Tab-separated table of C-alpha atoms and ligand atoms in Angstrom:
chain	number	residue	atom	x	y	z
A	1	MET	CA	-0.018	0.037	0.049
A	2	ALA	CA	1.028	3.545	-0.604
A	3	SER	CA	2.071	4.915	2.700
A	4	PRO	CA	1.639	8.484	3.689
A	5	GLU	CA	5.333	9.210	3.424
A	6	ARG	CA	4.959	8.828	-0.323
A	7	GLY	CA	3.425	11.473	-2.543
A	8	MET	CA	2.258	12.307	-6.122
A	9	TRP	CA	3.144	14.672	-8.833
A	10	GLY	CA	1.088	17.778	-9.286
A	11	SER	CA	0.258	17.127	-12.970
A	12	ARG	CA	1.636	15.363	-16.031
A	13	MET	CA	3.770	18.367	-16.741
A	14	GLY	CA	4.993	18.004	-13.223
A	15	PHE	CA	6.251	14.583	-13.832
A	16	ILE	CA	7.797	15.369	-17.166
A	17	PHE	CA	9.804	18.198	-15.630
A	18	ALA	CA	10.699	15.895	-12.612
A	19	ALA	CA	11.896	13.075	-14.778
A	20	ALA	CA	13.636	15.483	-17.188
A	21	GLY	CA	15.223	16.908	-13.987
A	22	SER	CA	16.479	13.421	-13.214
A	23	ALA	CA	17.724	12.560	-16.601
A	24	VAL	CA	19.335	16.068	-17.314
A	25	GLY	CA	22.392	16.607	-15.431
A	26	LEU	CA	26.073	15.972	-15.429
A	27	GLY	CA	25.492	12.989	-17.672
A	28	ASN	CA	24.544	15.267	-20.489
A	29	ILE	CA	26.913	18.196	-20.154
A	30	TRP	CA	29.998	16.615	-18.341
A	31	GLY	CA	29.676	12.899	-19.354
A	32	PHE	CA	28.498	12.976	-22.892
A	33	PRO	CA	31.279	15.172	-24.346
A	34	THR	CA	33.833	13.486	-22.198
A	35	GLN	CA	32.662	10.080	-23.604
A	36	VAL	CA	32.644	11.266	-27.198
A	37	GLY	CA	36.112	12.556	-26.741
A	38	GLN	CA	37.377	9.191	-25.604
A	39	GLY	CA	35.198	7.300	-27.943
A	40	GLY	CA	36.586	8.809	-31.183
A	41	GLY	CA	33.948	11.426	-32.007
A	42	ALA	CA	30.987	10.997	-34.312
A	43	VAL	CA	31.137	7.127	-34.354
A	44	PHE	CA	30.401	7.231	-30.539
A	45	VAL	CA	27.504	9.628	-31.207
A	46	LEU	CA	26.030	7.264	-33.859
A	47	VAL	CA	26.254	4.177	-31.400
A	48	TYR	CA	24.851	6.232	-28.566
A	49	LEU	CA	21.774	7.321	-30.614
A	50	PHE	CA	21.156	3.817	-31.521
A	51	CYS	CA	21.380	2.661	-27.829
A	52	VAL	CA	19.050	5.468	-26.751
A	53	PHE	CA	16.225	4.870	-29.121
A	54	PHE	CA	16.344	1.067	-29.831
A	55	VAL	CA	17.857	-0.178	-26.583
A	56	CYS	CA	16.939	2.201	-23.757
A	57	ALA	CA	13.752	3.870	-24.703
A	58	PRO	CA	11.775	0.601	-24.504
A	59	ILE	CA	13.213	-0.071	-21.026
A	60	PHE	CA	12.542	3.446	-19.979
A	61	ILE	CA	8.863	2.931	-20.687
A	62	SER	CA	8.949	-0.580	-18.821
A	63	GLU	CA	10.384	1.141	-15.614
A	64	LEU	CA	7.451	3.508	-15.599
A	65	ILE	CA	5.039	0.756	-16.207
A	66	LEU	CA	6.144	-1.213	-13.263
A	67	GLY	CA	6.417	1.813	-10.986
A	68	ARG	CA	2.841	3.050	-11.748
A	69	ARG	CA	1.285	-0.511	-11.781
A	70	THR	CA	2.680	-1.303	-8.415
A	71	GLN	CA	2.985	2.180	-6.608
A	72	ARG	CA	6.132	0.838	-5.083
A	73	GLY	CA	9.936	1.548	-5.143
A	74	ALA	CA	12.533	-0.474	-7.036
A	75	VAL	CA	12.641	-3.612	-4.776
A	76	GLY	CA	8.965	-3.419	-3.751
A	77	ALA	CA	7.805	-3.392	-7.490
A	78	PHE	CA	9.448	-6.749	-8.190
A	79	ALA	CA	8.352	-8.252	-4.925
A	80	ALA	CA	4.679	-7.166	-5.545
A	81	LEU	CA	4.708	-8.549	-9.200
A	82	ALA	CA	6.739	-11.787	-8.526
A	83	PRO	CA	6.382	-12.747	-4.848
A	84	LYS	CA	8.569	-15.452	-3.534
A	85	THR	CA	10.889	-15.315	-6.257
A	86	LYS	CA	14.501	-13.688	-6.501
A	87	TRP	CA	13.318	-10.935	-8.874
A	88	TRP	CA	13.541	-8.391	-6.027
A	89	MET	CA	17.268	-8.610	-6.280
A	90	VAL	CA	17.116	-6.539	-9.454
A	91	GLY	CA	15.588	-3.725	-7.394
A	92	ALA	CA	18.356	-4.363	-4.706
A	93	LEU	CA	20.945	-3.864	-7.493
A	94	GLY	CA	19.209	-0.466	-8.339
A	95	VAL	CA	19.404	0.553	-4.698
A	96	MET	CA	23.152	-0.040	-4.726
A	97	CYS	CA	23.399	1.787	-7.926
A	98	GLY	CA	21.786	4.813	-6.346
A	99	VAL	CA	24.305	4.907	-3.665
A	100	GLY	CA	27.284	4.060	-5.904
A	101	ILE	CA	26.531	6.507	-8.568
A	102	LEU	CA	25.763	9.263	-6.152
A	103	SER	CA	29.024	8.744	-4.382
A	104	PHE	CA	31.110	9.821	-7.394
A	105	TYR	CA	28.478	12.146	-8.924
A	106	ALA	CA	28.380	14.395	-5.917
A	107	VAL	CA	32.211	14.881	-6.200
A	108	ILE	CA	31.873	16.332	-9.777
A	109	ALA	CA	28.768	18.297	-8.679
A	110	GLY	CA	31.006	19.835	-5.959
A	111	TRP	CA	33.568	20.782	-8.703
A	112	THR	CA	30.751	22.559	-10.547
A	113	VAL	CA	29.826	24.538	-7.399
A	114	ALA	CA	33.447	25.663	-7.045
A	115	TYR	CA	33.531	26.807	-10.606
A	116	ILE	CA	30.671	29.133	-10.005
A	117	TYR	CA	33.050	31.138	-7.837
A	118	PHE	CA	36.165	30.597	-9.853
A	119	THR	CA	34.664	31.845	-13.139
A	120	ALA	CA	33.136	34.816	-11.385
A	121	VAL	CA	36.257	36.067	-9.687
A	122	GLY	CA	38.572	35.169	-12.551
A	123	GLY	CA	42.058	33.815	-12.056
A	124	LEU	CA	41.682	30.510	-13.967
A	125	GLY	CA	44.403	31.806	-16.306
A	126	SER	CA	44.098	32.780	-19.967
A	127	SER	CA	46.152	30.122	-21.949
A	128	ALA	CA	44.877	26.493	-22.292
A	129	ASP	CA	47.945	25.203	-20.210
A	130	GLU	CA	47.103	27.630	-17.374
A	131	VAL	CA	43.365	26.658	-17.289
A	132	SER	CA	44.092	22.911	-17.205
A	133	ALA	CA	46.873	23.459	-14.540
A	134	PHE	CA	44.456	25.394	-12.483
A	135	PHE	CA	41.848	22.502	-12.786
A	136	GLY	CA	44.601	19.946	-11.720
A	137	THR	CA	45.647	21.884	-8.795
A	138	PHE	CA	42.068	22.399	-7.561
A	139	THR	CA	40.986	18.799	-7.918
A	140	ALA	CA	44.088	17.667	-6.075
A	141	SER	CA	43.112	19.619	-3.053
A	142	GLY	CA	41.803	16.957	-0.874
A	143	PRO	CA	40.004	18.917	2.078
A	144	LEU	CA	38.331	21.291	-0.277
A	145	THR	CA	36.942	18.778	-2.679
A	146	VAL	CA	35.754	16.394	0.222
A	147	GLY	CA	34.091	19.436	1.687
A	148	LEU	CA	32.346	20.430	-1.528
A	149	THR	CA	31.135	16.725	-1.847
A	150	LEU	CA	29.669	16.769	1.605
A	151	GLY	CA	28.000	20.194	0.956
A	152	PHE	CA	26.441	18.973	-2.210
A	153	LEU	CA	25.143	15.778	-0.499
A	154	LEU	CA	23.652	17.835	2.403
A	155	VAL	CA	21.753	20.070	0.006
A	156	THR	CA	20.434	17.000	-1.802
A	157	ALA	CA	19.296	15.650	1.550
A	158	ALA	CA	17.472	18.823	2.425
A	159	CYS	CA	15.577	18.852	-0.901
A	160	ILE	CA	14.512	15.270	-0.282
A	161	LEU	CA	13.336	15.934	3.135
A	162	GLY	CA	11.059	18.668	1.574
A	163	GLY	CA	8.973	15.836	-0.092
A	164	VAL	CA	8.322	14.891	-3.640
A	165	ARG	CA	6.352	17.618	-5.094
A	166	ALA	CA	7.712	20.623	-3.344
A	167	GLY	CA	11.361	19.521	-3.601
A	168	ILE	CA	11.801	18.326	-7.187
A	169	GLU	CA	9.047	19.843	-9.498
A	170	ARG	CA	9.570	23.372	-8.441
A	171	VAL	CA	13.263	23.649	-8.968
A	172	THR	CA	13.277	21.953	-12.437
A	173	LYS	CA	10.215	23.909	-13.769
A	174	THR	CA	12.015	27.155	-13.501
A	175	LEU	CA	15.711	26.231	-14.091
A	176	MET	CA	15.533	23.807	-16.886
A	177	PRO	CA	14.292	26.316	-19.587
A	178	LEU	CA	17.047	28.743	-18.453
A	179	LEU	CA	19.696	26.155	-18.947
A	180	ILE	CA	18.545	25.357	-22.412
A	181	VAL	CA	18.604	29.066	-23.468
A	182	LEU	CA	22.117	29.498	-22.066
A	183	LEU	CA	23.370	26.432	-23.913
A	184	LEU	CA	21.833	27.716	-27.111
A	185	ILE	CA	23.649	30.945	-26.759
A	186	LEU	CA	26.976	29.114	-25.963
A	187	ALA	CA	26.538	26.864	-29.004
A	188	ALA	CA	25.790	29.892	-31.298
A	189	ARG	CA	28.965	31.521	-30.090
A	190	ALA	CA	31.139	28.281	-30.155
A	191	LEU	CA	30.036	27.648	-33.872
A	192	THR	CA	31.448	31.065	-34.942
A	193	LEU	CA	34.855	30.525	-33.533
A	194	PRO	CA	37.820	29.989	-35.800
A	195	GLY	CA	38.365	26.240	-35.872
A	196	ALA	CA	34.588	25.432	-35.297
A	197	ALA	CA	34.557	23.535	-38.653
A	198	GLU	CA	37.239	21.141	-37.639
A	199	GLY	CA	35.382	20.428	-34.361
A	200	LEU	CA	32.002	19.812	-36.183
A	201	LYS	CA	33.806	17.401	-38.615
A	202	TYR	CA	34.984	15.518	-35.508
A	203	TYR	CA	31.648	15.507	-33.996
A	204	LEU	CA	29.690	14.659	-36.913
A	205	ARG	CA	31.516	12.601	-39.490
A	206	PRO	CA	32.057	9.069	-38.138
A	207	ASP	CA	35.079	6.983	-38.590
A	208	PHE	CA	33.287	3.701	-39.372
A	209	SER	CA	36.378	1.679	-38.634
A	210	ARG	CA	35.578	1.933	-34.947
A	211	ILE	CA	31.845	1.064	-35.018
A	212	PHE	CA	32.590	-2.468	-33.770
A	213	ASP	CA	35.161	-1.439	-31.209
A	214	VAL	CA	33.992	-2.877	-27.941
A	215	ASN	CA	35.225	0.009	-25.956
A	216	VAL	CA	33.012	2.347	-28.049
A	217	LEU	CA	29.988	-0.026	-27.711
A	218	THR	CA	30.166	-0.518	-23.981
A	219	ALA	CA	30.915	3.176	-23.199
A	220	ALA	CA	27.968	4.290	-25.348
A	221	LEU	CA	25.542	1.724	-23.949
A	222	GLY	CA	26.599	2.766	-20.428
A	223	GLN	CA	26.484	6.469	-21.194
A	224	ALA	CA	22.951	6.040	-22.641
A	225	PHE	CA	21.736	4.271	-19.414
A	226	PHE	CA	23.402	6.823	-17.183
A	227	SER	CA	22.056	9.846	-19.010
A	228	LEU	CA	18.568	8.566	-19.087
A	229	SER	CA	18.644	7.712	-15.367
A	230	LEU	CA	17.748	4.095	-16.584
A	231	GLY	CA	18.412	0.648	-15.308
A	232	MET	CA	18.421	1.282	-11.440
A	233	GLY	CA	14.664	1.866	-10.739
A	234	ALA	CA	14.868	5.547	-10.554
A	235	LEU	CA	12.040	5.583	-13.146
A	236	ILE	CA	10.094	2.934	-11.254
A	237	VAL	CA	10.174	5.248	-8.226
A	238	TYR	CA	9.164	8.269	-10.500
A	239	GLY	CA	6.433	6.202	-12.170
A	240	SER	CA	4.995	5.220	-8.883
A	241	TYR	CA	4.241	8.802	-8.183
A	242	LEU	CA	2.691	9.235	-11.623
A	243	ASN	CA	-1.016	9.668	-11.960
A	244	PRO	CA	-3.184	6.887	-13.432
A	245	LYS	CA	-4.793	9.371	-15.906
A	246	ASP	CA	-1.407	10.601	-17.292
A	247	ASN	CA	-0.115	9.290	-20.683
A	248	LEU	CA	2.866	7.416	-19.469
A	249	GLY	CA	4.388	6.569	-22.939
A	250	VAL	CA	4.074	10.094	-24.504
A	251	ALA	CA	5.638	11.521	-21.245
A	252	ALA	CA	8.591	9.092	-21.576
A	253	LEU	CA	9.233	9.986	-25.175
A	254	TRP	CA	9.317	13.710	-24.278
A	255	VAL	CA	11.844	13.152	-21.499
A	256	ILE	CA	14.107	10.975	-23.736
A	257	LEU	CA	13.994	13.372	-26.559
A	258	LEU	CA	14.893	16.319	-24.265
A	259	ASP	CA	17.630	14.419	-22.558
A	260	THR	CA	19.129	13.478	-25.949
A	261	ALA	CA	18.801	17.002	-27.279
A	262	ILE	CA	20.591	18.503	-24.424
A	263	ALA	CA	23.466	16.075	-24.673
A	264	LEU	CA	23.771	16.671	-28.412
A	265	LEU	CA	23.688	20.432	-27.670
A	266	ALA	CA	26.571	20.113	-25.170
A	267	GLY	CA	28.549	18.450	-27.807
A	268	PHE	CA	27.928	21.485	-30.231
A	269	ILE	CA	29.614	23.699	-27.523
A	270	ILE	CA	32.569	21.556	-26.443
A	271	PHE	CA	34.120	20.444	-29.706
A	272	PRO	CA	33.926	23.578	-31.855
A	273	THR	CA	35.492	25.529	-28.862
A	274	GLY	CA	38.028	22.799	-28.270
A	275	PHE	CA	39.210	22.679	-31.744
A	276	SER	CA	39.679	26.402	-31.746
A	277	ILE	CA	42.321	26.040	-29.150
A	278	GLU	CA	45.939	25.223	-30.159
A	279	GLY	CA	46.947	21.641	-29.700
A	280	PHE	CA	43.538	20.493	-28.553
A	281	ASP	CA	43.150	16.720	-28.240
A	282	PRO	CA	39.705	15.522	-27.349
A	283	SER	CA	40.748	12.060	-26.305
A	284	THR	CA	42.991	13.263	-23.539
A	285	GLY	CA	40.576	15.765	-21.798
A	286	GLY	CA	39.171	13.023	-19.533
A	287	PRO	CA	36.815	14.263	-16.697
A	288	GLY	CA	38.196	17.704	-16.931
A	289	LEU	CA	37.191	18.361	-20.497
A	290	ILE	CA	34.356	20.787	-19.855
A	291	PHE	CA	36.252	22.504	-17.006
A	292	THR	CA	39.264	23.256	-19.123
A	293	VAL	CA	37.461	23.923	-22.414
A	294	LEU	CA	34.503	26.047	-21.347
A	295	PRO	CA	36.523	28.815	-19.507
A	296	GLN	CA	38.165	29.528	-22.838
A	297	LEU	CA	34.715	29.933	-24.419
A	298	PHE	CA	33.510	32.421	-21.668
A	299	ALA	CA	36.687	34.394	-22.238
A	300	THR	CA	35.494	35.140	-25.791
A	301	LEU	CA	32.166	36.516	-24.671
A	302	PRO	CA	31.430	40.044	-23.543
A	303	GLY	CA	30.653	39.612	-19.768
A	304	GLY	CA	32.271	36.357	-19.876
A	305	ALA	CA	32.747	36.033	-16.132
A	306	LEU	CA	29.138	36.460	-15.458
A	307	PHE	CA	28.150	34.017	-18.371
A	308	GLY	CA	30.479	31.424	-17.073
A	309	SER	CA	29.369	31.784	-13.495
A	310	ALA	CA	25.610	31.642	-14.572
A	311	PHE	CA	26.371	28.485	-16.655
A	312	PHE	CA	27.871	26.734	-13.592
A	313	VAL	CA	24.909	27.686	-11.357
A	314	LEU	CA	22.562	26.080	-13.841
A	315	LEU	CA	24.681	23.087	-14.231
A	316	ALA	CA	24.954	22.635	-10.491
A	317	MET	CA	21.164	22.945	-10.159
A	318	ALA	CA	20.661	20.345	-13.031
A	319	ALA	CA	23.082	18.101	-11.076
A	320	LEU	CA	20.841	18.759	-8.003
A	321	THR	CA	17.702	17.562	-9.632
A	322	SER	CA	19.620	14.372	-10.713
A	323	THR	CA	21.195	13.702	-7.110
A	324	ILE	CA	17.836	14.131	-5.780
A	325	SER	CA	16.706	11.205	-7.882
A	326	LEU	CA	19.711	9.151	-7.282
A	327	LEU	CA	19.029	9.389	-3.491
A	328	GLU	CA	15.365	8.925	-3.802
A	329	VAL	CA	15.713	5.279	-4.872
A	330	PRO	CA	17.350	4.052	-1.697
A	331	VAL	CA	15.217	6.464	0.322
A	332	ALA	CA	12.010	5.097	-1.090
A	333	HIS	CA	13.197	1.560	-0.642
A	334	CYS	CA	13.840	2.070	3.119
A	335	ILE	CA	10.503	3.835	3.667
A	336	ASP	CA	8.561	1.255	1.778
A	337	GLU	CA	10.352	-1.955	2.843
A	338	TYR	CA	11.659	-1.188	6.360
A	339	GLU	CA	8.975	1.371	7.237
A	340	TRP	CA	11.494	3.969	8.264
A	341	THR	CA	10.662	7.558	8.288
A	342	ARG	CA	11.807	9.691	5.347
A	343	LYS	CA	14.165	11.498	7.810
A	344	LYS	CA	15.853	8.448	9.195
A	345	ALA	CA	16.324	7.029	5.652
A	346	VAL	CA	17.826	10.351	4.427
A	347	VAL	CA	20.388	10.592	7.363
A	348	VAL	CA	21.547	7.148	7.222
A	349	LEU	CA	21.821	6.991	3.409
A	350	ILE	CA	23.714	10.339	3.194
A	351	GLY	CA	26.142	8.831	5.872
A	352	VAL	CA	26.863	5.806	3.816
A	353	THR	CA	27.228	7.666	0.464
A	354	PHE	CA	29.527	10.293	1.911
A	355	THR	CA	31.855	7.691	3.275
A	356	LEU	CA	31.914	5.950	-0.050
A	357	SER	CA	32.506	9.266	-1.866
A	358	ILE	CA	35.672	10.222	-0.018
A	359	PRO	CA	38.012	7.867	-2.156
A	360	SER	CA	36.458	9.395	-5.387
A	361	ALA	CA	37.109	12.845	-4.213
A	362	LEU	CA	40.694	12.063	-3.084
A	363	GLY	CA	41.514	10.154	-6.347
A	364	ASN	CA	42.176	13.244	-8.389
A	365	GLY	CA	45.786	13.941	-7.275
A	366	ALA	CA	45.147	14.258	-3.536
A	367	VAL	CA	46.070	10.673	-2.647
A	368	ALA	CA	48.484	9.110	-5.244
A	369	SER	CA	47.274	5.506	-4.767
A	370	LEU	CA	43.688	6.466	-5.599
A	371	SER	CA	44.742	8.607	-8.566
A	372	ASN	CA	46.859	6.408	-10.719
A	373	PHE	CA	44.877	3.392	-12.059
A	374	SER	CA	45.435	2.010	-15.517
A	375	ALA	CA	43.284	3.194	-18.249
A	376	ALA	CA	41.325	0.028	-18.358
A	377	LEU	CA	40.342	0.641	-14.791
A	378	GLY	CA	39.192	4.085	-15.490
A	379	GLY	CA	42.367	6.084	-14.557
A	380	ASN	CA	41.486	6.655	-11.052
A	381	PHE	CA	38.951	5.651	-8.296
A	382	LEU	CA	36.269	8.023	-9.608
A	383	GLY	CA	36.776	6.733	-13.214
A	384	LEU	CA	36.566	3.001	-11.794
A	385	MET	CA	33.273	3.724	-10.036
A	386	ALA	CA	31.925	5.295	-13.179
A	387	ILE	CA	32.751	2.144	-15.181
A	388	VAL	CA	31.411	-0.333	-12.591
A	389	TRP	CA	28.093	1.490	-12.108
A	390	ASN	CA	27.401	3.062	-15.535
A	391	ASN	CA	28.875	0.632	-17.903
A	392	TYR	CA	28.021	-2.602	-16.064
A	393	ALA	CA	25.634	-2.272	-13.222
A	394	LEU	CA	23.006	-0.123	-15.101
A	395	PRO	CA	22.996	-2.083	-18.390
A	396	ILE	CA	22.643	-5.446	-16.381
A	397	GLY	CA	19.698	-3.897	-14.410
A	398	GLY	CA	18.207	-2.745	-17.735
A	399	PHE	CA	18.598	-6.159	-19.350
A	400	LEU	CA	16.845	-7.884	-16.332
A	401	ILE	CA	14.036	-5.349	-16.332
A	402	SER	CA	13.608	-5.972	-20.057
A	403	ILE	CA	13.413	-9.768	-19.530
A	404	PHE	CA	11.020	-9.375	-16.543
A	405	VAL	CA	8.604	-7.111	-18.301
A	406	ALA	CA	8.503	-9.036	-21.541
A	407	TYR	CA	8.575	-12.734	-20.292
A	408	ARG	CA	7.427	-12.632	-16.426
A	409	PHE	CA	5.092	-9.721	-16.106
A	410	GLY	CA	4.020	-10.169	-19.653
A	411	LEU	CA	3.307	-7.952	-22.662
A	412	PRO	CA	-0.422	-7.923	-22.436
A	413	LYS	CA	-0.534	-6.544	-18.919
A	414	ALA	CA	2.296	-4.168	-19.728
A	415	ILE	CA	0.434	-2.822	-22.727
A	416	GLU	CA	-2.743	-2.593	-20.740
A	417	GLU	CA	-0.953	-0.259	-18.302
A	418	LEU	CA	0.808	1.636	-21.126
A	419	THR	CA	-2.609	2.238	-22.708
A	420	ALA	CA	-4.545	2.799	-19.414
A	421	GLU	CA	-7.553	5.266	-19.720
A	422	ASN	CA	-7.161	5.031	-23.598
A	423	ALA	CA	-3.892	6.736	-23.559
A	424	TRP	CA	-2.516	7.041	-27.068
A	425	PHE	CA	0.952	5.518	-27.911
A	426	PRO	CA	2.644	5.553	-31.367
A	427	SER	CA	2.984	1.782	-31.756
A	428	THR	CA	2.604	-0.703	-28.915
A	429	GLY	CA	3.472	-3.501	-31.449
A	430	LEU	CA	6.907	-1.868	-32.055
A	431	TRP	CA	7.502	-1.334	-28.343
A	432	GLY	CA	6.690	-4.972	-27.672
A	433	PHE	CA	8.971	-6.083	-30.429
A	434	LEU	CA	11.846	-4.012	-28.989
A	435	ILE	CA	11.501	-4.936	-25.443
A	436	ARG	CA	11.184	-8.572	-26.205
A	437	THR	CA	14.161	-8.886	-28.615
A	438	VAL	CA	16.198	-5.844	-29.586
A	439	SER	CA	16.882	-4.394	-26.027
A	440	PRO	CA	17.965	-7.613	-24.303
A	441	ALA	CA	19.736	-8.933	-27.339
A	442	ALA	CA	21.763	-5.859	-27.815
A	443	ILE	CA	22.793	-5.501	-24.205
A	444	LEU	CA	23.789	-9.266	-24.230
A	445	LEU	CA	25.825	-8.946	-27.470
A	446	ILE	CA	27.707	-5.972	-26.150
A	447	PHE	CA	28.492	-7.633	-22.940
A	448	LEU	CA	29.527	-10.774	-24.677
A	449	SER	CA	31.835	-8.960	-26.932
A	450	ALA	CA	33.352	-7.166	-24.025
A	451	ILE	CA	34.146	-10.134	-22.050
A	452	TRP	CA	35.151	-12.324	-25.049
A	453	PRO	CA	38.856	-11.507	-25.065
A	454	LEU	CA	39.097	-12.719	-21.530
A	455	PHE	CA	38.306	-16.245	-22.727
A	456	SER	CA	39.916	-16.372	-26.193
B	1	LIG	N1	20.780	10.926	-15.601
B	1	LIG	C1	21.566	11.779	-14.583
B	1	LIG	C2	22.508	12.579	-15.421
B	1	LIG	O1	22.481	12.591	-16.595
B	1	LIG	C3	22.210	10.817	-13.766
B	1	LIG	C4	21.490	9.862	-12.995
B	1	LIG	C5	21.694	8.397	-13.393
B	1	LIG	C6	20.400	10.204	-12.278
B	1	LIG	C7	20.899	7.416	-12.757
B	1	LIG	C8	19.508	9.125	-11.693
B	1	LIG	C9	19.888	7.762	-11.845
B	1	LIG	O2	23.146	13.492	-14.896
């Protein structure tokens, strides 16, 4: 039963804004360009788009169906639909993903907060080398980055304690449109820089020789899951607050389109700007890519300091609406399954997450043994966390969700929920086909190709 500690969205638009708030975040603006740079440019973009629309979109809809049908969190939804089986473990994996992803996400979110100040007061340096050296020195400062991480987690906790509607909907409704406007202005400026054409070529003209490169495939799949907040039950939780009268399928498609558009837009800012800088190599930017490239773009704008600072304010807010949903999965779980109060759940989970975030914060130069991993292990502790959770845990969760909906819960009941109250949906037949075959098969094939070298 829905407990009074739960809640419900104010309206369908409220849901769209909240789900978009979860999806749009560092994944789009920090993660996507970083991954495109490491994945060889346009070929990564192509594989990414395939993953979003043919693999992830059907699973996105499935998560919402499970949530609205059961009115439960990630674990509870499986327990309700398949009692006395082990399916609840899919939800448990999601609860762990929430804590795991939040632990490194909050570190980067902390960096964005610091950059609000740094870009406003200046002093980042003017040459590309100076700007990167500044980033290196800043991220290597242990106490500062740990403190920023804790601060970000505490703000997230405060928002969650405000409850569902008040906390999430309001923030996103006002700030998301502003973020989009600012991104459009930045893209317009970036595209008129000298060297922009070179950047566009890199971003849009694929090198097909890498299309079956397993590193590109796994990274693109993981990035698609991460960016859409998919595979860990965040959308089961958000779906459980969805009104039965709302058109679930259409709302899902809007959120997916918006999330993808914002990621693509970020690429139109970073690559033209990057290629306008002497000696720029997108593949070596790593997690610092946006922090080192964007200040150079702000420098070319009148009122650049103000612009840059406003950009990082909006990015931090976008990150906040995502950390809220990351924390909401384990919080909803503890409320539903252990009957904890919201407050107790938030306090305990923030404590666990903060502890786990410390090595990610210290692995960027502050502590050498956490900072120098091989490239295959993500380069440092934070990179390793991103690989484990984004590239493996989320797609495994997504795979199991697709199998559950297609073969255990069953397509007839799923379609009944998708089209409840005569809701319109473009093609339930196509959705059924994708969730039964394409989504699980694609994830399985990409995984098999990733682990194949270990056996051959
Ligand atoms: N989608 C968010 C982003 O792009 C991150 C996230 C992942 C949020 C998983 C919730 C669940 O920043």
